[in-house]
């Protein structure tokens, strides 16, 4: 067969483009496999920077006592992704612990003087019985902080992480009061992040009032850079010292402070001081004096009548010859 000059053959040529494309993809996959940890670290670094940026945004609201839901939810979501992509890094669990702590604040808990006085008097049990929704968040934050510490020894020295553990212990009430107090004393408040400082002061005051460590309590009260944000009144400070001295068995000192707390207003501090004073008289084998004080307070005790009656019953059960005008049989 003859072909004309410059004639092109129309026979189909082989197309190698798909093969080349496949080989390129295979090569990229191989590179990604061998350098997968470096790539993960690159994105982890970006996510860590994002978490720090988000934390800076929400710190201001928490310091002001106005935590913002959107910022805290965003931080929690990013922290969750960070843990998933970096399960062997202590910092991942530290951020997760922080997110749980922030969400705890979002429920409405405030490190204020009123809550402080009530929990220092009753302990955490009554508080948790009134609203158990706080406990799962505290538990999760506590567990995550412990994981951070277990995975990375650096977090044994992390002030923020140790505070999160101490706060969890104070709410959970599984650690002895003396051990909790020792943990709180070991934390250096000047190294804490700004949004954790008021919580640390609050927890220290509650812990020392419950454990009877008056020396540490007075130290925290005297350091305005630590306790100043709580805006404690002189009466509230005296009440905390009275509670601490009572739990330390220093009844005379406790009575002196209680008498400075009481005033004409039948508020929580005055009522608690009268009930605690009666209990001290009972412990000092002055039961008739304790009963007389409770009988005097009862008409003005409002919603604390049952507390007054319960203490009266306790005293009478140990002193069979004593009588009272109070309706303990009702």
mmCIF file of C-alpha atoms in Angstrom:
data_model
loop_
_atom_site.group_PDB
_atom_site.id
_atom_site.type_symbol
_atom_site.label_atom_id
_atom_site.label_comp_id
_atom_site.label_asym_id
_atom_site.label_seq_id
_atom_site.Cartn_x
_atom_site.Cartn_y
_atom_site.Cartn_z
ATOM 1 C CA UNK A 1 0.000 0.000 0.000
ATOM 2 C CA UNK A 2 1.285 3.440 -0.974
ATOM 3 C CA UNK A 3 1.144 6.359 1.431
ATOM 4 C CA UNK A 4 0.933 9.932 0.402
ATOM 5 C CA UNK A 5 3.661 12.271 1.547
ATOM 6 C CA UNK A 6 3.095 13.807 5.002
ATOM 7 C CA UNK A 7 0.257 11.380 5.588
ATOM 8 C CA UNK A 8 -0.464 10.676 9.349
ATOM 9 C CA UNK A 9 -1.478 7.275 10.598
ATOM 10 C CA UNK A 10 -4.753 7.189 12.486
ATOM 11 C CA UNK A 11 -3.782 4.080 14.492
ATOM 12 C CA UNK A 12 -4.641 4.648 18.257
ATOM 13 C CA UNK A 13 -1.619 5.447 20.391
ATOM 14 C CA UNK A 14 -1.156 4.116 23.969
ATOM 15 C CA UNK A 15 -2.207 6.607 26.720
ATOM 16 C CA UNK A 16 0.264 6.534 29.630
ATOM 17 C CA UNK A 17 -1.223 9.441 31.628
ATOM 18 C CA UNK A 18 -3.323 7.315 34.022
ATOM 19 C CA UNK A 19 -0.303 5.152 34.804
ATOM 20 C CA UNK A 20 1.898 8.174 35.473
ATOM 21 C CA UNK A 21 -0.796 9.696 37.682
ATOM 22 C CA UNK A 22 -1.130 6.419 39.600
ATOM 23 C CA UNK A 23 2.626 6.204 40.136
ATOM 24 C CA UNK A 24 2.709 9.781 41.430
ATOM 25 C CA UNK A 25 -0.088 9.032 43.884
ATOM 26 C CA UNK A 26 1.685 5.866 44.983
ATOM 27 C CA UNK A 27 4.861 7.832 45.563
ATOM 28 C CA UNK A 28 3.057 10.491 47.584
ATOM 29 C CA UNK A 29 1.371 7.790 49.644
ATOM 30 C CA UNK A 30 4.750 6.212 50.350
ATOM 31 C CA UNK A 31 6.207 9.556 51.407
ATOM 32 C CA UNK A 32 3.170 10.223 53.620
ATOM 33 C CA UNK A 33 3.566 6.791 55.235
ATOM 34 C CA UNK A 34 7.253 7.182 56.064
ATOM 35 C CA UNK A 35 6.839 10.768 57.242
ATOM 36 C CA UNK A 36 3.411 10.324 58.834
ATOM 37 C CA UNK A 37 4.583 11.286 62.326
ATOM 38 C CA UNK A 38 6.222 14.467 61.043
ATOM 39 C CA UNK A 39 3.033 15.381 59.204
ATOM 40 C CA UNK A 40 0.935 14.624 62.287
ATOM 41 C CA UNK A 41 3.240 16.780 64.401
ATOM 42 C CA UNK A 42 2.906 19.604 61.901
ATOM 43 C CA UNK A 43 -0.882 19.605 62.145
ATOM 44 C CA UNK A 44 -0.738 18.986 65.921
ATOM 45 C CA UNK A 45 1.399 22.078 66.270
ATOM 46 C CA UNK A 46 -1.199 24.073 64.359
ATOM 47 C CA UNK A 47 -3.980 22.723 66.557
ATOM 48 C CA UNK A 48 -2.017 23.465 69.709
ATOM 49 C CA UNK A 49 -1.508 27.047 68.577
ATOM 50 C CA UNK A 50 -5.240 27.223 67.898
ATOM 51 C CA UNK A 51 -6.022 25.953 71.411
ATOM 52 C CA UNK A 52 -3.760 28.565 72.975
ATOM 53 C CA UNK A 53 -5.377 31.252 70.854
ATOM 54 C CA UNK A 54 -8.869 30.119 71.888
ATOM 55 C CA UNK A 55 -7.775 29.948 75.523
ATOM 56 C CA UNK A 56 -6.561 33.549 75.428
ATOM 57 C CA UNK A 57 -9.976 34.604 74.134
ATOM 58 C CA UNK A 58 -11.950 32.898 76.883
ATOM 59 C CA UNK A 59 -9.607 33.847 79.748
ATOM 60 C CA UNK A 60 -10.888 37.411 79.919
ATOM 61 C CA UNK A 61 -14.513 36.321 80.327
ATOM 62 C CA UNK A 62 -13.643 33.811 83.071
ATOM 63 C CA UNK A 63 -11.522 36.336 84.987
ATOM 64 C CA UNK A 64 -14.512 38.713 84.939
ATOM 65 C CA UNK A 65 -16.821 35.931 86.103
ATOM 66 C CA UNK A 66 -18.605 35.940 82.751
ATOM 67 C CA UNK A 67 -17.650 32.718 80.932
ATOM 68 C CA UNK A 68 -18.858 32.703 77.326
ATOM 69 C CA UNK A 69 -20.562 29.550 76.153
ATOM 70 C CA UNK A 70 -19.476 29.790 72.520
ATOM 71 C CA UNK A 71 -15.798 30.220 73.354
ATOM 72 C CA UNK A 72 -15.786 27.383 75.874
ATOM 73 C CA UNK A 73 -17.648 24.986 73.551
ATOM 74 C CA UNK A 74 -15.200 25.793 70.742
ATOM 75 C CA UNK A 75 -12.238 25.167 73.042
ATOM 76 C CA UNK A 76 -13.715 21.848 74.165
ATOM 77 C CA UNK A 77 -14.262 20.722 70.564
ATOM 78 C CA UNK A 78 -10.702 21.605 69.549
ATOM 79 C CA UNK A 79 -9.286 19.935 72.675
ATOM 80 C CA UNK A 80 -11.240 16.761 71.901
ATOM 81 C CA UNK A 81 -9.810 16.652 68.363
ATOM 82 C CA UNK A 82 -6.331 17.256 69.772
ATOM 83 C CA UNK A 83 -6.613 14.267 72.134
ATOM 84 C CA UNK A 84 -7.835 12.046 69.293
ATOM 85 C CA UNK A 85 -4.910 12.955 67.042
ATOM 86 C CA UNK A 86 -2.297 12.956 69.829
ATOM 87 C CA UNK A 87 -3.266 10.246 72.342
ATOM 88 C CA UNK A 88 0.329 9.807 73.560
ATOM 89 C CA UNK A 89 0.954 13.460 74.402
ATOM 90 C CA UNK A 90 0.462 14.750 77.952
ATOM 91 C CA UNK A 91 -0.459 18.211 76.677
ATOM 92 C CA UNK A 92 -3.517 16.713 74.946
ATOM 93 C CA UNK A 93 -4.998 15.544 78.229
ATOM 94 C CA UNK A 94 -4.083 18.785 79.961
ATOM 95 C CA UNK A 95 -6.162 20.729 77.429
ATOM 96 C CA UNK A 96 -8.982 18.211 77.883
ATOM 97 C CA UNK A 97 -8.790 18.778 81.666
ATOM 98 C CA UNK A 98 -8.977 22.530 81.145
ATOM 99 C CA UNK A 99 -12.002 22.181 78.880
ATOM 100 C CA UNK A 100 -13.828 20.206 81.599
ATOM 101 C CA UNK A 101 -12.963 22.851 84.192
ATOM 102 C CA UNK A 102 -14.204 25.643 81.922
ATOM 103 C CA UNK A 103 -17.446 23.779 81.279
ATOM 104 C CA UNK A 104 -17.885 23.371 85.050
ATOM 105 C CA UNK A 105 -17.805 27.164 85.338
ATOM 106 C CA UNK A 106 -20.277 27.417 82.477
ATOM 107 C CA UNK A 107 -22.871 25.585 84.596
ATOM 108 C CA UNK A 108 -23.028 28.639 86.829
ATOM 109 C CA UNK A 109 -20.591 27.885 89.637
ATOM 110 C CA UNK A 110 -18.908 31.021 90.960
ATOM 111 C CA UNK A 111 -15.886 31.424 93.170
ATOM 112 C CA UNK A 112 -17.572 34.032 95.315
ATOM 113 C CA UNK A 113 -17.582 34.747 99.045
ATOM 114 C CA UNK A 114 -21.159 33.572 99.659
ATOM 115 C CA UNK A 115 -20.575 30.122 98.151
ATOM 116 C CA UNK A 116 -17.238 29.975 99.947
ATOM 117 C CA UNK A 117 -18.770 30.582 103.393
ATOM 118 C CA UNK A 118 -21.554 28.041 102.875
ATOM 119 C CA UNK A 119 -19.315 25.224 101.617
ATOM 120 C CA UNK A 120 -16.680 25.935 104.280
ATOM 121 C CA UNK A 121 -19.469 25.475 106.857
ATOM 122 C CA UNK A 122 -21.319 22.474 105.390
ATOM 123 C CA UNK A 123 -18.658 20.765 103.287
ATOM 124 C CA UNK A 124 -19.146 19.776 99.654
ATOM 125 C CA UNK A 125 -21.568 16.932 100.287
ATOM 126 C CA UNK A 126 -24.621 19.126 100.788
ATOM 127 C CA UNK A 127 -23.683 21.229 97.766
ATOM 128 C CA UNK A 128 -23.416 18.144 95.546
ATOM 129 C CA UNK A 129 -26.704 16.762 96.869
ATOM 130 C CA UNK A 130 -28.426 19.956 95.747
ATOM 131 C CA UNK A 131 -26.964 19.803 92.230
ATOM 132 C CA UNK A 132 -25.182 16.642 91.091
ATOM 133 C CA UNK A 133 -24.648 17.934 87.524
ATOM 134 C CA UNK A 134 -21.309 19.461 88.538
ATOM 135 C CA UNK A 135 -19.692 16.194 89.585
ATOM 136 C CA UNK A 136 -19.262 14.449 86.170
ATOM 137 C CA UNK A 137 -17.464 17.505 84.747
ATOM 138 C CA UNK A 138 -15.175 17.776 87.763
ATOM 139 C CA UNK A 139 -14.500 14.036 87.612
ATOM 140 C CA UNK A 140 -13.614 14.180 83.909
ATOM 141 C CA UNK A 141 -11.346 17.205 84.345
ATOM 142 C CA UNK A 142 -9.617 15.511 87.283
ATOM 143 C CA UNK A 143 -9.069 12.240 85.378
ATOM 144 C CA UNK A 144 -7.690 14.027 82.319
ATOM 145 C CA UNK A 145 -5.252 16.019 84.474
ATOM 146 C CA UNK A 146 -4.074 12.777 86.081
ATOM 147 C CA UNK A 147 -3.534 11.250 82.602
ATOM 148 C CA UNK A 148 -1.469 14.261 81.528
ATOM 149 C CA UNK A 149 0.695 13.777 84.604
ATOM 150 C CA UNK A 150 1.022 10.012 84.080
ATOM 151 C CA UNK A 151 1.963 10.268 80.386
ATOM 152 C CA UNK A 152 4.349 13.208 80.620
ATOM 153 C CA UNK A 153 6.503 13.804 83.751
ATOM 154 C CA UNK A 154 6.589 17.489 82.775
ATOM 155 C CA UNK A 155 3.055 17.797 84.130
ATOM 156 C CA UNK A 156 4.162 16.685 87.588
ATOM 157 C CA UNK A 157 5.612 20.194 87.813
ATOM 158 C CA UNK A 158 2.884 21.979 85.848
ATOM 159 C CA UNK A 159 1.249 24.472 88.215
ATOM 160 C CA UNK A 160 -1.980 24.653 86.208
ATOM 161 C CA UNK A 161 -2.286 20.868 85.954
ATOM 162 C CA UNK A 162 -1.616 20.333 89.655
ATOM 163 C CA UNK A 163 -4.263 22.893 90.533
ATOM 164 C CA UNK A 164 -6.816 21.043 88.367
ATOM 165 C CA UNK A 165 -5.998 17.864 90.295
ATOM 166 C CA UNK A 166 -6.281 19.680 93.647
ATOM 167 C CA UNK A 167 -9.604 21.231 92.661
ATOM 168 C CA UNK A 168 -10.918 17.830 91.615
ATOM 169 C CA UNK A 169 -9.800 16.322 94.909
ATOM 170 C CA UNK A 170 -11.528 19.080 96.881
ATOM 171 C CA UNK A 171 -14.879 18.460 95.148
ATOM 172 C CA UNK A 172 -14.627 14.653 95.091
ATOM 173 C CA UNK A 173 -13.782 14.478 98.828
ATOM 174 C CA UNK A 174 -11.831 11.245 98.461
ATOM 175 C CA UNK A 175 -8.499 12.653 99.699
ATOM 176 C CA UNK A 176 -7.962 13.369 103.382
ATOM 177 C CA UNK A 177 -8.215 17.038 104.339
ATOM 178 C CA UNK A 178 -4.601 17.143 105.482
ATOM 179 C CA UNK A 179 -3.375 15.578 102.219
ATOM 180 C CA UNK A 180 -5.468 18.034 100.184
ATOM 181 C CA UNK A 181 -4.084 20.916 102.207
ATOM 182 C CA UNK A 182 -0.531 19.702 101.565
ATOM 183 C CA UNK A 183 -1.241 19.576 97.822
ATOM 184 C CA UNK A 184 -2.660 23.117 97.809
ATOM 185 C CA UNK A 185 0.294 24.497 99.770
ATOM 186 C CA UNK A 186 2.701 23.013 97.216
ATOM 187 C CA UNK A 187 1.164 25.056 94.353
ATOM 188 C CA UNK A 188 2.852 28.356 93.512
ATOM 189 C CA UNK A 189 -0.024 30.790 92.807
ATOM 190 C CA UNK A 190 2.134 33.308 90.938
ATOM 191 C CA UNK A 191 2.722 30.669 88.249
ATOM 192 C CA UNK A 192 -0.973 29.981 87.687
ATOM 193 C CA UNK A 193 -2.726 31.126 84.514
ATOM 194 C CA UNK A 194 -4.974 34.156 85.175
ATOM 195 C CA UNK A 195 -8.300 32.331 84.814
ATOM 196 C CA UNK A 196 -7.284 29.816 87.527
ATOM 197 C CA UNK A 197 -6.108 32.235 90.221
ATOM 198 C CA UNK A 198 -9.446 33.011 91.872
ATOM 199 C CA UNK A 199 -10.370 29.311 91.861
ATOM 200 C CA UNK A 200 -7.070 28.492 93.550
ATOM 201 C CA UNK A 201 -7.619 31.111 96.294
ATOM 202 C CA UNK A 202 -11.194 29.901 96.826
ATOM 203 C CA UNK A 203 -10.135 26.240 97.009
ATOM 204 C CA UNK A 204 -7.299 27.054 99.426
ATOM 205 C CA UNK A 205 -9.661 28.897 101.762
ATOM 206 C CA UNK A 206 -12.265 26.137 101.681
ATOM 207 C CA UNK A 207 -9.621 23.430 102.115
ATOM 208 C CA UNK A 208 -7.905 25.124 105.048
ATOM 209 C CA UNK A 209 -11.207 25.986 106.773
ATOM 210 C CA UNK A 210 -12.312 22.349 106.481
ATOM 211 C CA UNK A 211 -8.973 20.884 107.565
ATOM 212 C CA UNK A 212 -8.217 23.275 110.420
ATOM 213 C CA UNK A 213 -5.045 24.723 108.920
ATOM 214 C CA UNK A 214 -5.511 28.234 110.296
ATOM 215 C CA UNK A 215 -1.954 29.317 109.572
ATOM 216 C CA UNK A 216 -2.321 28.646 105.834
ATOM 217 C CA UNK A 217 -5.810 30.168 105.848
ATOM 218 C CA UNK A 218 -4.548 33.413 107.368
ATOM 219 C CA UNK A 219 -1.644 33.473 104.915
ATOM 220 C CA UNK A 220 -4.000 33.294 101.921
ATOM 221 C CA UNK A 221 -6.316 35.925 103.434
ATOM 222 C CA UNK A 222 -3.385 38.300 103.937
ATOM 223 C CA UNK A 223 -2.214 38.015 100.333
ATOM 224 C CA UNK A 224 -4.514 40.411 98.507
ATOM 225 C CA UNK A 225 -2.968 39.555 95.157
ATOM 226 C CA UNK A 226 -4.351 36.029 95.656
ATOM 227 C CA UNK A 227 -7.586 36.392 97.641
ATOM 228 C CA UNK A 228 -8.502 39.948 96.621
ATOM 229 C CA UNK A 229 -10.650 38.878 93.674
ATOM 230 C CA UNK A 230 -13.014 37.042 96.059
ATOM 231 C CA UNK A 231 -13.986 40.340 97.746
ATOM 232 C CA UNK A 232 -14.274 38.829 101.228
ATOM 233 C CA UNK A 233 -15.693 41.047 103.966
ATOM 234 C CA UNK A 234 -14.089 41.207 107.425
ATOM 235 C CA UNK A 235 -16.993 39.129 108.808
ATOM 236 C CA UNK A 236 -16.536 36.436 106.176
ATOM 237 C CA UNK A 237 -12.801 36.260 106.877
ATOM 238 C CA UNK A 238 -13.440 35.957 110.615
ATOM 239 C CA UNK A 239 -16.039 33.261 109.960
ATOM 240 C CA UNK A 240 -13.548 31.176 107.946
ATOM 241 C CA UNK A 241 -10.950 31.501 110.718
ATOM 242 C CA UNK A 242 -13.560 30.500 113.314
ATOM 243 C CA UNK A 243 -14.402 27.382 111.294
ATOM 244 C CA UNK A 244 -10.733 26.481 110.915
ATOM 245 C CA UNK A 245 -10.058 26.925 114.635
ATOM 246 C CA UNK A 246 -13.147 24.857 115.458
ATOM 247 C CA UNK A 247 -11.946 21.973 113.285
ATOM 248 C CA UNK A 248 -8.493 22.245 114.804
ATOM 249 C CA UNK A 249 -10.056 21.845 118.266
ATOM 250 C CA UNK A 250 -9.158 25.393 119.287
ATOM 251 C CA UNK A 251 -12.571 26.149 120.737
ATOM 252 C CA UNK A 252 -11.743 29.276 122.749
ATOM 253 C CA UNK A 253 -10.148 30.951 119.737
ATOM 254 C CA UNK A 254 -13.069 29.857 117.546
ATOM 255 C CA UNK A 255 -15.585 31.395 119.963
ATOM 256 C CA UNK A 256 -13.720 34.693 119.940
ATOM 257 C CA UNK A 257 -13.977 34.901 116.150
ATOM 258 C CA UNK A 258 -17.620 33.761 116.098
ATOM 259 C CA UNK A 259 -18.605 36.587 118.436
ATOM 260 C CA UNK A 260 -17.065 39.062 115.993
ATOM 261 C CA UNK A 261 -19.133 37.546 113.176
ATOM 262 C CA UNK A 262 -22.565 37.744 114.816
ATOM 263 C CA UNK A 263 -24.618 40.889 114.352
ATOM 264 C CA UNK A 264 -28.248 42.035 114.429
ATOM 265 C CA UNK A 265 -28.937 40.652 110.951
ATOM 266 C CA UNK A 266 -30.126 37.052 111.067
ATOM 267 C CA UNK A 267 -28.193 36.152 107.932
ATOM 268 C CA UNK A 268 -26.300 32.944 107.138
ATOM 269 C CA UNK A 269 -23.142 34.025 108.971
ATOM 270 C CA UNK A 270 -24.974 35.023 112.172
ATOM 271 C CA UNK A 271 -27.119 31.882 112.202
ATOM 272 C CA UNK A 272 -24.136 29.600 111.531
ATOM 273 C CA UNK A 273 -22.134 31.340 114.253
ATOM 274 C CA UNK A 274 -24.898 30.749 116.815
ATOM 275 C CA UNK A 275 -25.280 27.083 115.880
ATOM 276 C CA UNK A 276 -21.511 26.558 115.900
ATOM 277 C CA UNK A 277 -21.216 28.343 119.258
ATOM 278 C CA UNK A 278 -23.836 25.982 120.697
ATOM 279 C CA UNK A 279 -21.908 22.994 119.341
ATOM 280 C CA UNK A 280 -18.693 24.243 120.964
ATOM 281 C CA UNK A 281 -20.474 24.577 124.338
ATOM 282 C CA UNK A 282 -21.707 21.000 123.873
ATOM 283 C CA UNK A 283 -18.158 19.770 123.161
ATOM 284 C CA UNK A 284 -16.927 21.664 126.250
ATOM 285 C CA UNK A 285 -19.443 19.788 128.432
ATOM 286 C CA UNK A 286 -21.602 22.906 128.780
ATOM 287 C CA UNK A 287 -24.727 21.308 127.337
ATOM 288 C CA UNK A 288 -27.268 23.406 129.306
ATOM 289 C CA UNK A 289 -25.669 26.552 127.922
ATOM 290 C CA UNK A 290 -25.784 25.054 124.392
ATOM 291 C CA UNK A 291 -29.493 24.222 124.729
ATOM 292 C CA UNK A 292 -30.264 27.724 126.035
ATOM 293 C CA UNK A 293 -28.525 29.294 123.045
ATOM 294 C CA UNK A 294 -30.401 27.069 120.591
ATOM 295 C CA UNK A 295 -33.731 27.867 122.252
ATOM 296 C CA UNK A 296 -32.975 31.574 121.981
ATOM 297 C CA UNK A 297 -32.075 31.318 118.301
ATOM 298 C CA UNK A 298 -34.873 28.960 117.209
ATOM 299 C CA UNK A 299 -37.711 31.531 116.750
ATOM 300 C CA UNK A 300 -35.542 33.516 114.303
ATOM 301 C CA UNK A 301 -33.853 30.560 112.596
ATOM 302 C CA UNK A 302 -36.118 30.558 109.516
ATOM 303 C CA UNK A 303 -35.296 27.701 107.160
ATOM 304 C CA UNK A 304 -32.586 26.459 109.537
ATOM 305 C CA UNK A 305 -35.037 25.250 112.175
ATOM 306 C CA UNK A 306 -34.386 21.599 111.336
ATOM 307 C CA UNK A 307 -30.635 22.096 111.747
ATOM 308 C CA UNK A 308 -31.255 23.603 115.206
ATOM 309 C CA UNK A 309 -33.572 20.733 116.175
ATOM 310 C CA UNK A 310 -31.111 18.088 114.946
ATOM 311 C CA UNK A 311 -28.313 19.526 117.084
ATOM 312 C CA UNK A 312 -30.683 19.740 120.048
ATOM 313 C CA UNK A 313 -31.605 16.055 119.621
ATOM 314 C CA UNK A 314 -27.912 15.135 119.418
ATOM 315 C CA UNK A 315 -27.144 16.982 122.666
ATOM 316 C CA UNK A 316 -30.137 15.516 124.513
ATOM 317 C CA UNK A 317 -29.273 11.992 123.407
ATOM 318 C CA UNK A 318 -26.006 12.349 125.338
ATOM 319 C CA UNK A 319 -27.619 14.148 128.285
ATOM 320 C CA UNK A 320 -30.761 12.278 129.290
ATOM 321 C CA UNK A 321 -31.574 14.590 132.223
ATOM 322 C CA UNK A 322 -31.708 17.759 130.107
ATOM 323 C CA UNK A 323 -35.038 19.170 128.929
ATOM 324 C CA UNK A 324 -35.927 21.630 126.177
ATOM 325 C CA UNK A 325 -38.863 23.765 125.095
ATOM 326 C CA UNK A 326 -38.086 23.067 121.449
ATOM 327 C CA UNK A 327 -40.464 20.759 119.476
ATOM 328 C CA UNK A 328 -37.974 17.931 119.030
ATOM 329 C CA UNK A 329 -40.734 15.290 118.891
ATOM 330 C CA UNK A 330 -42.575 16.800 115.912
#
